[in-house]
GROMACS .gro file of C-alpha atoms in nm:
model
  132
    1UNK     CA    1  23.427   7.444   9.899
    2UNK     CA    2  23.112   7.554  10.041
    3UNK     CA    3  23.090   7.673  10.412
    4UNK     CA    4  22.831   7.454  10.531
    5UNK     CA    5  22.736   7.339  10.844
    6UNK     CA    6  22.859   7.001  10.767
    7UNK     CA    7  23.215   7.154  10.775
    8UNK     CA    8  23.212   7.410  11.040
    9UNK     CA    9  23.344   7.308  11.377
   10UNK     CA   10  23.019   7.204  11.593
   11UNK     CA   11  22.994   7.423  11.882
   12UNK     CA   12  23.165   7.265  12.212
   13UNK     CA   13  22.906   7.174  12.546
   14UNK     CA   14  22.970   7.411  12.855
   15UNK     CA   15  23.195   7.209  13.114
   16UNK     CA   16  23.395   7.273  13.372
   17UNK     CA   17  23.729   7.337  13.139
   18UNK     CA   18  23.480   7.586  12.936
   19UNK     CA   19  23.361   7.826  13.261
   20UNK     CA   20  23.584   8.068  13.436
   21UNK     CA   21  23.638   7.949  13.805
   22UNK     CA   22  23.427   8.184  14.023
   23UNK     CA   23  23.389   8.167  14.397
   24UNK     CA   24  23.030   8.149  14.382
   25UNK     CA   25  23.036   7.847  14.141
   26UNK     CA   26  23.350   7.675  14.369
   27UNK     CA   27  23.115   7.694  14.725
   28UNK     CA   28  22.828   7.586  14.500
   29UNK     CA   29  23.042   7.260  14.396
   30UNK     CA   30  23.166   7.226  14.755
   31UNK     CA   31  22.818   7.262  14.886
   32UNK     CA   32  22.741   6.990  14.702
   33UNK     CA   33  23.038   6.809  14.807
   34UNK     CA   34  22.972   6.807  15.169
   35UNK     CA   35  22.600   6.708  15.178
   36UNK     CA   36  22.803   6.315  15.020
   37UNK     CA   37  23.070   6.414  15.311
   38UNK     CA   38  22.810   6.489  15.574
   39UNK     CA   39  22.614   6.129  15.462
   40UNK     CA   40  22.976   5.974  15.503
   41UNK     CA   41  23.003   6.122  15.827
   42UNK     CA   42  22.656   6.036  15.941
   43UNK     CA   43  22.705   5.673  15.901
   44UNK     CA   44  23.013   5.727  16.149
   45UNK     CA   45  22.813   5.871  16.404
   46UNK     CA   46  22.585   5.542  16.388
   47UNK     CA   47  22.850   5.320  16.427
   48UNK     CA   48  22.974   5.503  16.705
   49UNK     CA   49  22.596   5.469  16.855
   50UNK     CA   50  22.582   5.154  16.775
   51UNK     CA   51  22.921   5.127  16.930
   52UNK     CA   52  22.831   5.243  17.214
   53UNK     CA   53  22.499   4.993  17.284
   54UNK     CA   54  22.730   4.700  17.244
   55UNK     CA   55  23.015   4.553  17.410
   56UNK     CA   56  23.259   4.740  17.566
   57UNK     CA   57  23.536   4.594  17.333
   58UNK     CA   58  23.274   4.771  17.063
   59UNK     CA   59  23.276   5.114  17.232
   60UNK     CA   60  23.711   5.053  17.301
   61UNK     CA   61  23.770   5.020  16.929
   62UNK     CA   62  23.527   5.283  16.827
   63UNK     CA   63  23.672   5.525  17.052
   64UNK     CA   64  24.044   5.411  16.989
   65UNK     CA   65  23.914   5.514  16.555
   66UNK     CA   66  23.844   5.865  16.689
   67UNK     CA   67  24.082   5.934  16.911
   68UNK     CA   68  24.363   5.828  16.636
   69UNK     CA   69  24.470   6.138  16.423
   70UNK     CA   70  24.309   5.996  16.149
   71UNK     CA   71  23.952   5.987  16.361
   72UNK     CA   72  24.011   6.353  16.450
   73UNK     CA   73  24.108   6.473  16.106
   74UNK     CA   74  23.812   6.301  15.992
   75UNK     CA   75  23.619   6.473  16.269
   76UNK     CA   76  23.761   6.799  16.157
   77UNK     CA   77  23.695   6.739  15.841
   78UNK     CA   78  23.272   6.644  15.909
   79UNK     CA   79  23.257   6.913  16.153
   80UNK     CA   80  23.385   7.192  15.878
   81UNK     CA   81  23.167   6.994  15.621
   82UNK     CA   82  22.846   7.073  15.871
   83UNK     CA   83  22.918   7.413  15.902
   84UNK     CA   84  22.965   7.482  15.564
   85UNK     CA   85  22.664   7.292  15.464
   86UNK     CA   86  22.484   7.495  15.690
   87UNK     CA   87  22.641   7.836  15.602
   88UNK     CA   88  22.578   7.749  15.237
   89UNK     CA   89  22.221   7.655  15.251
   90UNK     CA   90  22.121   7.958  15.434
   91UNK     CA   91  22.320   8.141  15.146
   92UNK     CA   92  22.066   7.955  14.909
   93UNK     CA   93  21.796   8.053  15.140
   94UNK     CA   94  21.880   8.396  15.100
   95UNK     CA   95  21.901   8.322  14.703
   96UNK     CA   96  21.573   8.159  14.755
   97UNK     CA   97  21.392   8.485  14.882
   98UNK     CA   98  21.553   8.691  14.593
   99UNK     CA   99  21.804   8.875  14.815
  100UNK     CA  100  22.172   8.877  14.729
  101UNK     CA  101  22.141   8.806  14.318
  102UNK     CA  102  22.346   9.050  14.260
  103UNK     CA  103  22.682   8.976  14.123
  104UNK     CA  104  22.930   9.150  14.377
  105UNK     CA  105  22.690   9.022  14.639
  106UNK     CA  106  22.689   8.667  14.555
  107UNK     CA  107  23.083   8.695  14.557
  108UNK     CA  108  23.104   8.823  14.851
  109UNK     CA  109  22.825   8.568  14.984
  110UNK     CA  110  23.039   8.276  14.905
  111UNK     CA  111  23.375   8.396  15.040
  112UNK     CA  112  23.180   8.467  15.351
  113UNK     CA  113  23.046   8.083  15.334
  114UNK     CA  114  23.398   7.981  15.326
  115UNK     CA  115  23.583   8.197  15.573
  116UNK     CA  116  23.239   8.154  15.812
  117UNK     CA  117  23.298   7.769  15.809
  118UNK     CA  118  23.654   7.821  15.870
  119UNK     CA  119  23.593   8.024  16.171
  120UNK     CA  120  23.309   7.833  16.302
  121UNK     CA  121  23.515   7.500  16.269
  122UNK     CA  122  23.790   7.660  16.468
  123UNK     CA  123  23.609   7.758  16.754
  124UNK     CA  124  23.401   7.489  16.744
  125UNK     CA  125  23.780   7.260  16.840
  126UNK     CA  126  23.876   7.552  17.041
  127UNK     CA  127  23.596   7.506  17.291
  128UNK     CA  128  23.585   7.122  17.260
  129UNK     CA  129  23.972   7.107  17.360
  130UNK     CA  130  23.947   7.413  17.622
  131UNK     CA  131  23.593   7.242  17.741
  132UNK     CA  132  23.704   6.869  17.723
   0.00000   0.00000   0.00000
């Protein structure tokens, strides 16, 4: 039997089960991932506007959704999904101007995107609840 091409195995795509997880290529998926969360979010914030130019009953139930500890895990949630967003976009900024390329760099960029957003999420509550 000849070894054409016909009877060789074709070659698989690159997807996700292919690739080796890598930070870099995780925050890139999350970054992703939070710019749908942030447009989630968003829409929130108008209904709590628009909440908040209507009835009182309007404003009551709005603020009764956020207050739950579903609304504040889902105000955790969009306020970690803004800082990463932002922390990850100025790492593709940087990527932008050629800086940080380099492999070790780029790993170290993205672990610093995560543990950044981390931080930043949990002194952004810490002053809300000492503040408010």
């Amino acid at each position: 039997m000849s070894n054409s091409a016909a009877s060789r195995g074709r070659p698989l795509s690159p997807h996700l089960t292919i690739y080796r997880w890598t930070p870099t290529m995780a925050m890139s998926i999350v970054h992703r991932a939070t710019g749908i969360a942030l447009y989630a979010g968003t829409l929130l914030v108008a209904w709590w506007l628009v909440a908040a130019a209507g009835p009182a009953s309007w404003f009551d139930t709005a603020r009764w959704a956020i207050g739950s500890w579903l609304g504040i895990l889902v105000l955790v949630g969009f306020s970690w999904a803004t800082w990463h967003h932002l922390l990850g976009g100025l790492r593709h900024f940087l990527w932008d101007t050629g800086v940080g390329m380099e492999k070790p760099t780029s790993t170290l960029l993205a672990w610093l995107t995560l543990a950044g957003s981390l931080l930043l999420t949990a002194v952004t509550w810490a002053v809300f609840l000492i503040w408010f």
